[in-house]
Short mmCIF file of C-alpha atoms and ligand atoms in Angstrom, two decimals:
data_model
loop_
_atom_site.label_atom_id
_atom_site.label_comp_id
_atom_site.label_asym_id
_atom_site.label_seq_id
_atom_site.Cartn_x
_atom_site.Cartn_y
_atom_site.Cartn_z
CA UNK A 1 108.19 97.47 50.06
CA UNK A 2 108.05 94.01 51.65
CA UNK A 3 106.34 94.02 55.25
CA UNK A 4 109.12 92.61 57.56
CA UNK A 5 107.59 89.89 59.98
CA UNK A 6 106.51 92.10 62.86
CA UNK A 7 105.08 90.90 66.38
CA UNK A 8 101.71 93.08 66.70
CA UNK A 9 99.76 93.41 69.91
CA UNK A 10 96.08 94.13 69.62
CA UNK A 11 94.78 93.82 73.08
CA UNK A 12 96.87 96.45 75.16
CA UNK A 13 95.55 99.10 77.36
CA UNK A 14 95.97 103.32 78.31
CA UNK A 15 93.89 105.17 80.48
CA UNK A 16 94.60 108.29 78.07
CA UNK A 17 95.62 110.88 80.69
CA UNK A 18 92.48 113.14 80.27
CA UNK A 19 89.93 109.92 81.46
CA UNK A 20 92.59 109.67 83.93
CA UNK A 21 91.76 112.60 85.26
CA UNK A 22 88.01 112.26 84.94
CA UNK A 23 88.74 109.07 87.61
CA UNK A 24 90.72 110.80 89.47
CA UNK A 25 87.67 113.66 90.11
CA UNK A 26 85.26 111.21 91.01
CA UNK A 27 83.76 109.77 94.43
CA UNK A 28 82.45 106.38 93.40
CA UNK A 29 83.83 103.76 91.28
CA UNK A 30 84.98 103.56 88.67
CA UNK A 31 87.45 105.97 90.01
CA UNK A 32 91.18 106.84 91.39
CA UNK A 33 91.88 107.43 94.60
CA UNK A 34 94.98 108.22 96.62
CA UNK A 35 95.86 106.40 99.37
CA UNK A 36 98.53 106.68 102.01
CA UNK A 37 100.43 103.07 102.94
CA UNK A 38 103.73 102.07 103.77
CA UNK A 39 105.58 102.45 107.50
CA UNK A 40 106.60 106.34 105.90
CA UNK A 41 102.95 107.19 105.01
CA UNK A 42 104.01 107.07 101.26
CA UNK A 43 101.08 107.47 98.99
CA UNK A 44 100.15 105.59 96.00
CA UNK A 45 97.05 106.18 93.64
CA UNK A 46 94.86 102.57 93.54
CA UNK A 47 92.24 102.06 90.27
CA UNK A 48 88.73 101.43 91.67
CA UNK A 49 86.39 99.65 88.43
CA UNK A 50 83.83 98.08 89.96
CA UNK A 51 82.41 99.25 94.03
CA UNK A 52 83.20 96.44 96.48
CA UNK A 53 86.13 95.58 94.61
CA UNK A 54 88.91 92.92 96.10
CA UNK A 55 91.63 94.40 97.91
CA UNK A 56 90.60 97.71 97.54
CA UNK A 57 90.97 97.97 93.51
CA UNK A 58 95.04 97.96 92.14
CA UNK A 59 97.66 100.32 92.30
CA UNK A 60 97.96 101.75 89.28
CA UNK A 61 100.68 104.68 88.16
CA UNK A 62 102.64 105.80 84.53
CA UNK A 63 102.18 102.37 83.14
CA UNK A 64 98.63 103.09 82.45
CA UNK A 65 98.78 106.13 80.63
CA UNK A 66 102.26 107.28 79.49
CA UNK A 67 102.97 106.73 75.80
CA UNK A 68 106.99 106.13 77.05
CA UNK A 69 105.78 103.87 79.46
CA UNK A 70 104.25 101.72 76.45
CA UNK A 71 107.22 101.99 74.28
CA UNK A 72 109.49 101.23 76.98
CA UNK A 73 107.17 97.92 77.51
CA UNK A 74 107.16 97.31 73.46
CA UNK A 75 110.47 97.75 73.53
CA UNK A 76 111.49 95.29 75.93
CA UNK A 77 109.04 92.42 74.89
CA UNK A 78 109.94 93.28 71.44
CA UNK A 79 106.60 94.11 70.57
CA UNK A 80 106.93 96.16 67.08
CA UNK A 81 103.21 97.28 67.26
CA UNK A 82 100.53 98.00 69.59
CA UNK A 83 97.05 98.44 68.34
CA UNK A 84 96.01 100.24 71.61
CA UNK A 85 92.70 100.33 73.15
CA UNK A 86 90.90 102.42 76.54
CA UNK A 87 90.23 100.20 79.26
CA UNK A 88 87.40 99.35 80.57
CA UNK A 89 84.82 100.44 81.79
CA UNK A 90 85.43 103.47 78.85
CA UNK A 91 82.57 106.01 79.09
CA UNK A 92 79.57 103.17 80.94
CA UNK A 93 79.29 105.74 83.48
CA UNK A 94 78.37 109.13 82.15
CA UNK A 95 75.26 110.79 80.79
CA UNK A 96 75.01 110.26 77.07
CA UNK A 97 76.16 113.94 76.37
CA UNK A 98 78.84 113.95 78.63
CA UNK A 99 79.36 110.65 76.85
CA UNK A 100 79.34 111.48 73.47
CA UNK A 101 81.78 114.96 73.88
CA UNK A 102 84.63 112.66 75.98
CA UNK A 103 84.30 109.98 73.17
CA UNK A 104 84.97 112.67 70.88
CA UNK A 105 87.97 114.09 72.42
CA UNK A 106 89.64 111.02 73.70
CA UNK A 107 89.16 109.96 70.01
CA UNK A 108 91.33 112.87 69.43
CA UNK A 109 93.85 112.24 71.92
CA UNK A 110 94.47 108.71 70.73
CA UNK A 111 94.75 110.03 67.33
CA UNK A 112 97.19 112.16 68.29
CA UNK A 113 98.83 109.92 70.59
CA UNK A 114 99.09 107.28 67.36
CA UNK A 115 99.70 109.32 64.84
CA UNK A 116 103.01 111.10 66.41
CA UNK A 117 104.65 107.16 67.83
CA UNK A 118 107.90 106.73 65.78
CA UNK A 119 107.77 105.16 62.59
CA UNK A 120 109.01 101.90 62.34
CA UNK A 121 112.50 101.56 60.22
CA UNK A 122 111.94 100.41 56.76
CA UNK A 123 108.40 100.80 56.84
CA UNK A 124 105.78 103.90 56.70
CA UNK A 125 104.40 101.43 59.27
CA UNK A 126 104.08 103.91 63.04
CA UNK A 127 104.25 102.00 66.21
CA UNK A 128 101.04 102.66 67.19
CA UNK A 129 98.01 102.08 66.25
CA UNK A 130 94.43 102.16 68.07
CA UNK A 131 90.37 101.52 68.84
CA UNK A 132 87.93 104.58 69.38
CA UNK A 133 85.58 104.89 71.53
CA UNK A 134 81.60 105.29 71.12
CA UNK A 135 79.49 106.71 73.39
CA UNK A 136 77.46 103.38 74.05
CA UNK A 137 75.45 104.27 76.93
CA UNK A 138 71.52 103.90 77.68
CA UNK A 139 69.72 107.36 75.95
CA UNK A 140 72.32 108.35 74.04
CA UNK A 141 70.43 108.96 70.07
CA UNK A 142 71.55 106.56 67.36
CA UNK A 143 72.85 109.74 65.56
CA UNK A 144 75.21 110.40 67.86
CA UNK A 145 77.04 107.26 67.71
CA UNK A 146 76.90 107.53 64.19
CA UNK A 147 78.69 110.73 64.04
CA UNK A 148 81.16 108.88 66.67
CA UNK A 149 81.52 105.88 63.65
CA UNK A 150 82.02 108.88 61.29
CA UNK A 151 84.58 110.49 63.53
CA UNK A 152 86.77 107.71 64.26
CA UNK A 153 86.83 106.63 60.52
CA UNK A 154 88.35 109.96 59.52
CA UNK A 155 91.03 109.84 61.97
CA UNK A 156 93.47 107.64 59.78
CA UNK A 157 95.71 105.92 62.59
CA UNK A 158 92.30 104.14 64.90
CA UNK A 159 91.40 101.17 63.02
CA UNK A 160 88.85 99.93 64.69
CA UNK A 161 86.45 100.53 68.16
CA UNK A 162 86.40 99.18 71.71
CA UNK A 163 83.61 97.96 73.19
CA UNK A 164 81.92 96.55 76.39
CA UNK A 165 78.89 94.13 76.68
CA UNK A 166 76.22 96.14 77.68
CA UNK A 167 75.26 98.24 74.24
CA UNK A 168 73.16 101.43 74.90
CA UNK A 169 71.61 99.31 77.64
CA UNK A 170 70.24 96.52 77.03
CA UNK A 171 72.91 94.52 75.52
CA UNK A 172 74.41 93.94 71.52
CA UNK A 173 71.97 92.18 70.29
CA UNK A 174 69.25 95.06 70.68
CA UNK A 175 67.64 95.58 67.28
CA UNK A 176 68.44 99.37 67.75
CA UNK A 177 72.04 98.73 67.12
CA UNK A 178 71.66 97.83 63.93
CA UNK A 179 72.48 101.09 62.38
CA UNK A 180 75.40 101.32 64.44
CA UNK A 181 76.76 97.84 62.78
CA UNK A 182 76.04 98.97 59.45
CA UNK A 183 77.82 101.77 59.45
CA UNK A 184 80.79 100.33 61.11
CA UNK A 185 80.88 97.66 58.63
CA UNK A 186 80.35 100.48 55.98
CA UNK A 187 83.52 102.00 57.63
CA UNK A 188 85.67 99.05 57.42
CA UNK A 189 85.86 99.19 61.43
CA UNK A 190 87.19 96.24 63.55
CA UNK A 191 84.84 96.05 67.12
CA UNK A 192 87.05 95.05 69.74
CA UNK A 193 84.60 93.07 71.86
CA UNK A 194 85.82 93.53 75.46
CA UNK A 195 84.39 92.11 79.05
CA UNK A 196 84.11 94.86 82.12
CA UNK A 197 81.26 93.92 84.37
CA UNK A 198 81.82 89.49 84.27
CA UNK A 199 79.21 87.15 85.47
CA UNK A 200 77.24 87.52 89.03
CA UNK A 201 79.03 87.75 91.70
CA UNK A 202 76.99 85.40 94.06
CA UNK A 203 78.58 82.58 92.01
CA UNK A 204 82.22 83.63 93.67
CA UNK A 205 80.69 82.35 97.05
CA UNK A 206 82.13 84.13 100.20
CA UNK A 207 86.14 83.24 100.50
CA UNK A 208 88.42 85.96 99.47
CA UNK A 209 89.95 84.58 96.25
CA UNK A 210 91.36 88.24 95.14
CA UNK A 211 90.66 88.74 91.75
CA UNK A 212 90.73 85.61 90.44
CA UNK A 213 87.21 84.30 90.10
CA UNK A 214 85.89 87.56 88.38
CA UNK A 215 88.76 87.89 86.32
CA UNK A 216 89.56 84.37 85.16
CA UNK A 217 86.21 83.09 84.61
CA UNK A 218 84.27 85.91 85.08
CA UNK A 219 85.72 88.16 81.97
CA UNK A 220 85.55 85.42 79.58
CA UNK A 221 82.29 84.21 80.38
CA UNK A 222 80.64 87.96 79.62
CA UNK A 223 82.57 87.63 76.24
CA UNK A 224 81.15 84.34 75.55
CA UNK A 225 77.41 85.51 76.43
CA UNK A 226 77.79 88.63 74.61
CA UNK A 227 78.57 87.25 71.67
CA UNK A 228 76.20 84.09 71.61
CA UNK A 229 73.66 86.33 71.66
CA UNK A 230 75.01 88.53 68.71
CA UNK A 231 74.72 85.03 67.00
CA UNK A 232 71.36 84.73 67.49
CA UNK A 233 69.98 87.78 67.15
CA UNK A 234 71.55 87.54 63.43
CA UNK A 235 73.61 90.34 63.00
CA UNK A 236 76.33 88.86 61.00
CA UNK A 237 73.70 87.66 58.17
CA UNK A 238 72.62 91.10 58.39
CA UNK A 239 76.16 92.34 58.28
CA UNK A 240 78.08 89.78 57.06
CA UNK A 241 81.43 91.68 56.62
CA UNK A 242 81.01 93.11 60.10
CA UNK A 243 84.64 91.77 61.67
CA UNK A 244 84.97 91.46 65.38
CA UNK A 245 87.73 90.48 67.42
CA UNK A 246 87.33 88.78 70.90
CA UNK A 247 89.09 89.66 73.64
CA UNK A 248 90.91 86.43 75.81
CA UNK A 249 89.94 84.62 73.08
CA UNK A 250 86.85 83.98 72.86
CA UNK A 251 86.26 82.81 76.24
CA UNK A 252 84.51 79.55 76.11
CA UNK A 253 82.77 80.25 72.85
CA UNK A 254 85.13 78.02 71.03
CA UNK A 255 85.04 75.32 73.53
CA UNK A 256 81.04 75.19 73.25
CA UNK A 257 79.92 76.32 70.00
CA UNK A 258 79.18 72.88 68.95
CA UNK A 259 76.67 72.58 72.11
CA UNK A 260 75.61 76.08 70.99
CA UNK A 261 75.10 74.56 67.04
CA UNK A 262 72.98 71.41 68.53
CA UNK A 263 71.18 73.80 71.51
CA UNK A 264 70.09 75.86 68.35
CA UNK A 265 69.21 72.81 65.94
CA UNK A 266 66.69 71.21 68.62
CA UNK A 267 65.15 74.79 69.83
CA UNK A 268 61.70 75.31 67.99
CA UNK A 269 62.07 79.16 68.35
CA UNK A 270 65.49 79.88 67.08
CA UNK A 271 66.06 76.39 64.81
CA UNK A 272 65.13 77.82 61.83
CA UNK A 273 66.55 81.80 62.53
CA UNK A 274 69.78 81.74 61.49
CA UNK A 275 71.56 81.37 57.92
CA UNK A 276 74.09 79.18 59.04
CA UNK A 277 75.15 76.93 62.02
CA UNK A 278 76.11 78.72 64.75
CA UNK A 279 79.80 77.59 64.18
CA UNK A 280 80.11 78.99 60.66
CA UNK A 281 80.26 82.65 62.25
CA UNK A 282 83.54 81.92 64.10
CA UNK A 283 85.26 81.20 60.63
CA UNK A 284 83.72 84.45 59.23
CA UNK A 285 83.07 87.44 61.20
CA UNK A 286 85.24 86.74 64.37
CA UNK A 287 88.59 87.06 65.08
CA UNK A 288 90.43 85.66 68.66
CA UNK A 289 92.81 87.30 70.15
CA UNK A 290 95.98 84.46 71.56
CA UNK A 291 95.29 86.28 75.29
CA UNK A 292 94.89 82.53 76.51
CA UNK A 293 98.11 81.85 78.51
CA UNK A 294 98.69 77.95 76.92
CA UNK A 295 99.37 76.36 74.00
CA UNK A 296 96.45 73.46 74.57
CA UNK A 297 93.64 76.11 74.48
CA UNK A 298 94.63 77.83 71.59
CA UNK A 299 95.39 74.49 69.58
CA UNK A 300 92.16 73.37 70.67
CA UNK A 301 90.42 76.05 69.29
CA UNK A 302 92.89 75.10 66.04
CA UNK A 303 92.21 71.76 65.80
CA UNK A 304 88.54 71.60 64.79
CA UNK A 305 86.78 74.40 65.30
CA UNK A 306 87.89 76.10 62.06
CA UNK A 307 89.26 78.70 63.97
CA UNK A 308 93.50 77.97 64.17
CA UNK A 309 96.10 80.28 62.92
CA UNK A 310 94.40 82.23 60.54
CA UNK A 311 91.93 84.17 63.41
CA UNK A 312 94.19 84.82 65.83
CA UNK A 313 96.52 87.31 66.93
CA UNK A 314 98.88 88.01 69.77
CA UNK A 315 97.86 89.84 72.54
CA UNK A 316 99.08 91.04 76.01
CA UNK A 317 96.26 92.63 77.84
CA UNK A 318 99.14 95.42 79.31
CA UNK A 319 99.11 97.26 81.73
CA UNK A 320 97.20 95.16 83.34
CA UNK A 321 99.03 91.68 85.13
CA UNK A 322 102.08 93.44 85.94
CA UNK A 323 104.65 90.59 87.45
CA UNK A 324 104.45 90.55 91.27
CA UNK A 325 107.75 90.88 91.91
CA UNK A 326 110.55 92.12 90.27
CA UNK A 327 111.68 90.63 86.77
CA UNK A 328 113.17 91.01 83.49
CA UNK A 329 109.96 90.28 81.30
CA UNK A 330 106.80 89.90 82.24
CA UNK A 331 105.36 86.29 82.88
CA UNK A 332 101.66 87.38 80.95
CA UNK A 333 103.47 88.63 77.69
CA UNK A 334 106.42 85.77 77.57
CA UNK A 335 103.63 82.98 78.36
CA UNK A 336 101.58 84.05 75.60
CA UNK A 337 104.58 83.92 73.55
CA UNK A 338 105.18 80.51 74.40
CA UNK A 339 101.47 79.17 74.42
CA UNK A 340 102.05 80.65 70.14
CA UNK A 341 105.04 78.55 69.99
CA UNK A 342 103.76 75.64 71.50
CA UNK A 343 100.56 74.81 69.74
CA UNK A 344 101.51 71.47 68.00
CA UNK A 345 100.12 71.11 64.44
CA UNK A 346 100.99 74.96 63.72
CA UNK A 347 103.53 75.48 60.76
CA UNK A 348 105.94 78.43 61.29
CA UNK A 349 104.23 80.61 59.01
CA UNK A 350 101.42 79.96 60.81
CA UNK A 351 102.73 81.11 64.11
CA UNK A 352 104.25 84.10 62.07
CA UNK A 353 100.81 84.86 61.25
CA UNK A 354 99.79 84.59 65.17
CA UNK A 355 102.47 86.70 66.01
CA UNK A 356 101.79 89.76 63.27
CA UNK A 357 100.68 88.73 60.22
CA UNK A 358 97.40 88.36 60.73
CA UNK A 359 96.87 91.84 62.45
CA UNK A 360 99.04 93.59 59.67
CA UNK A 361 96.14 92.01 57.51
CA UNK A 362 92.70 92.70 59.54
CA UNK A 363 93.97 96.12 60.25
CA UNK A 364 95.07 97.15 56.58
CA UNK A 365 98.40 98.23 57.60
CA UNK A 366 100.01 97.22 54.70
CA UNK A 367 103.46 99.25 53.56
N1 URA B 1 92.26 93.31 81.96
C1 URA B 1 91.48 94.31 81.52
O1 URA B 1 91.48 94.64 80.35
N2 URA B 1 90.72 94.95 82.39
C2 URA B 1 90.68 94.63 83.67
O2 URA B 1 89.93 95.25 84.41
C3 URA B 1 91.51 93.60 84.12
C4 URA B 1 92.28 92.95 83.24
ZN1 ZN B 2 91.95 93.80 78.27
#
C-alpha cells in the first residue's frame, strides 16, 4: 500500500495523567497547584517547572493530558500524526528508584495510550505514535537504564526516547553514557534531544519580560550547548548510526557550526579529536525539527549548511503556546506551516518531506 502524504508532528507534548498526578502531590516545583482567581473565586490549576518562575508558572488544564484533547487539536490543524513526547522536566526530580519504576510505567501508559489512537484510513498507520522515557538522573546504575532501552524497544508503538540536557548528572557527553548510546543505537531508537533548565538566569537582567528571555533564547541555547558538546566528546564516531533529533531546531547550532568547525581546527586540545569537521555530524546523525516560526531560519539552515529538507520535520511544540485569545487555529502551529511553505529554494516534494515524509521515514512507519 502506497503511504498517502501525511502531515506528522514530532515535537508535541502530554503530561500522561499519572505524572500529572505526581505534580499535583508535590510542594515544590516542578509541581501543580490550584489556585483561586477571578472576581467569583473560580479556581484554576497553574504548572510550576522551574521555582521563581514568571507569573507564577501557566495555567494548564485537559490540553495537557487528555488523549481527546490531542485529537481534537490534530484534528483541527489537520495534523494526521503525532509522535508524542512527556514534557519536560520528565523524571529530573526523583530518586533514581523512584525514577526508574515511573519511567517504567509511564512507558506503559504511553504505550497504551498509542497503541489504542484510531488507525488512520487506508493505512495500518495509528495516529499516534511516541518517545519513552529513561530514568536519567544522577545515581541511577547504567543497568537500569538499559533495561529502560530494553523496555521501550519492546513496546512496538514508542519509537524513540525523550531527553533533557543534564544526563545522569553531569551532562551527555559523560563517558558513562556510552553504554546507554550503544544500546539505543543497537535498538534503532530516535533521542529526542529536548531543553528544560535554559541558560543562567542572571543574563535575563532584572525587568519582567514574562517568559520570553528563558524561553526564546534560553531553550535553544541549552540545545545548542548540549549538543556541541556531544560533538566533541565523539559520540557519533563512536556511534555513528546513533540518530538524534533537535528540538526548535537546533537552536543556534546551525547558525554557528562553521565557527564551531574553525574554533575546533585552531584548538591544540580538541584539533585533532574528532573524525570529521564538526559540520559533517549535522548531515549524519542529527535531525531538526521545523519548530522555528519563519521561513528565513529554516532556509538558512537549507541553504548551506547541508542540513535543508531532508533533516527536518514539522513540529508544533503543543500544548504548550496556546493562542492568547480566542481563535480558530493556533498562531504557533499555522506559522510553522507557513515558515515550511515559505522557504524559497524548497521544491514541493521537498516541503512534502518537511511536512511528513521525512518522519514517516526516521520513524519506520512505513505501511
Ligand atoms: N515548550 C516546552 O516543551 N516546554 C516548556 O516548558 C515550554 C515550551
Ligand atoms: Zn517542547
Amino acid at each position: 500500500m502506497a503511504t498517502p502524504k501525511l502531515l506528522v508532528d514530532v515535537h508535541t507534548h502530554v503530561y500522561l495523567p499519572r505524572y500529572a498526578s505526581v505534580l499535583r502531590s508535590r510542594t515544590v516545583a516542578p509541581r501543580i497547584l490550584t489556585r483561586s482567581s477571578g472576581p467569583e473565586g473560580k479556581s484554576e490549576e497553574r504548572l510550576l517547572i522551574l521555582e521563581n518562575e514568571p507569573s507564577g508558572g501557566r495555567p494548564v488544564g485537559a490540553q495537557y493530558w487528555d488523549r481527546d484533547e490531542k485529537l481534537r487539536f490534530m484534528d483541527k490543524h489537520g495534523i494526521d500524526i503525532s509522535v508524542v513526547s512527556s514534557a519536560n522536566p520528565w523524571l529530573d526530580f526523583l530518586s533514581a528508584s523512584k525514577a526508574h519504576t515511573l519511567a517504567n510505567e509511564l512507558n506503559n501508559d504511553l504505550e497504551q495510550y498509542c497503541s489504542t489512537s484510531p488507525i488512520i484510513s487506508e493505512t495500518r498507520l495509528r495516529r499516534l505514535y511516541g518517545f519513552g522515557l529513561l530514568p536519567l538522573v544522577p545515581e541511577v546504575a547504567i543497568s537500569s537504564l538499559l533495561d529502560t532501552v530494553q523496555q521501550i524497544s519492546r513496546l512496538s508503538h514508542l519509537k524513540g526516547i525523550i531527553m533533557g540536557t543534564q544526563g545522569i548528572g553531569k551532562g551527555l557527553d559523560d563517558d558513562a553514557l556510552d553504554p546507554v548510546w550503544e544500546a539505543i543505537e543497537k535498538a534503532g531508537l530516535v533521542v529526542f534531544l529536548h531543553p528544560h533548565y535554559g541558560v543562567d538566569g542572571k543574563a535575563w537582567g532584572e525587568k519582567d519580560n514574562g517568559h520570553v528571555l528563558p524561553l526564546a533564547l534560553g531553550f535553544p541555547f541549552e540545545t545548542t550547548v548540549a549538543t556541541t558538546r556531544l560533538i566533541l566528546s565523539g559520540v557519533f564516531d563512536r556511534f555513528p548510526s546513533l540518530r538524534i533529533l533537535l528540538a526548535h531546531s537546533g537552536g543556534a547550532l546551525p547558525q554557528l557550526s562553521s565557527r564551531l568547525a574553525s574554533c575546533i581546527d585552531h584548538d591544540p586540545v580538541v584539533a585533532s579529536r574528532l573524525k570529521h569537521d564538526a559540520r559533517y555530524y549535522l548531515g549524519t546523525s542529527l535531525w531538526f525539527d521545523a519548530v522555528a516560526y519563519g521561513s528565513e531560519e529554516l532556509g538558512f539552515k537549507g541553504a548551506d549548511r547541508k542540513i535543508g529538507s531532508k533533516r527536518m520535520m514539522f513540529g508544533t511544540d503543543h500544548p504548550f503556546f496556546p493562542p492568547l485569545s480566542s481563535s480558530e487555529k493556533w498562531a504557533s502551529v499555522v506559522e510553522n506551516l507557513d515558515a515550511i511553505d515559505g522557504v524559497q529554494g524548497w521544491t514541493q516534494h521537498g516541503r512534502d518531506s518537511v511536512r511528513g515524509g521525512n518522519a514517516l521515514t526516521l520513524f519506520n512507519l512505513h505501511n
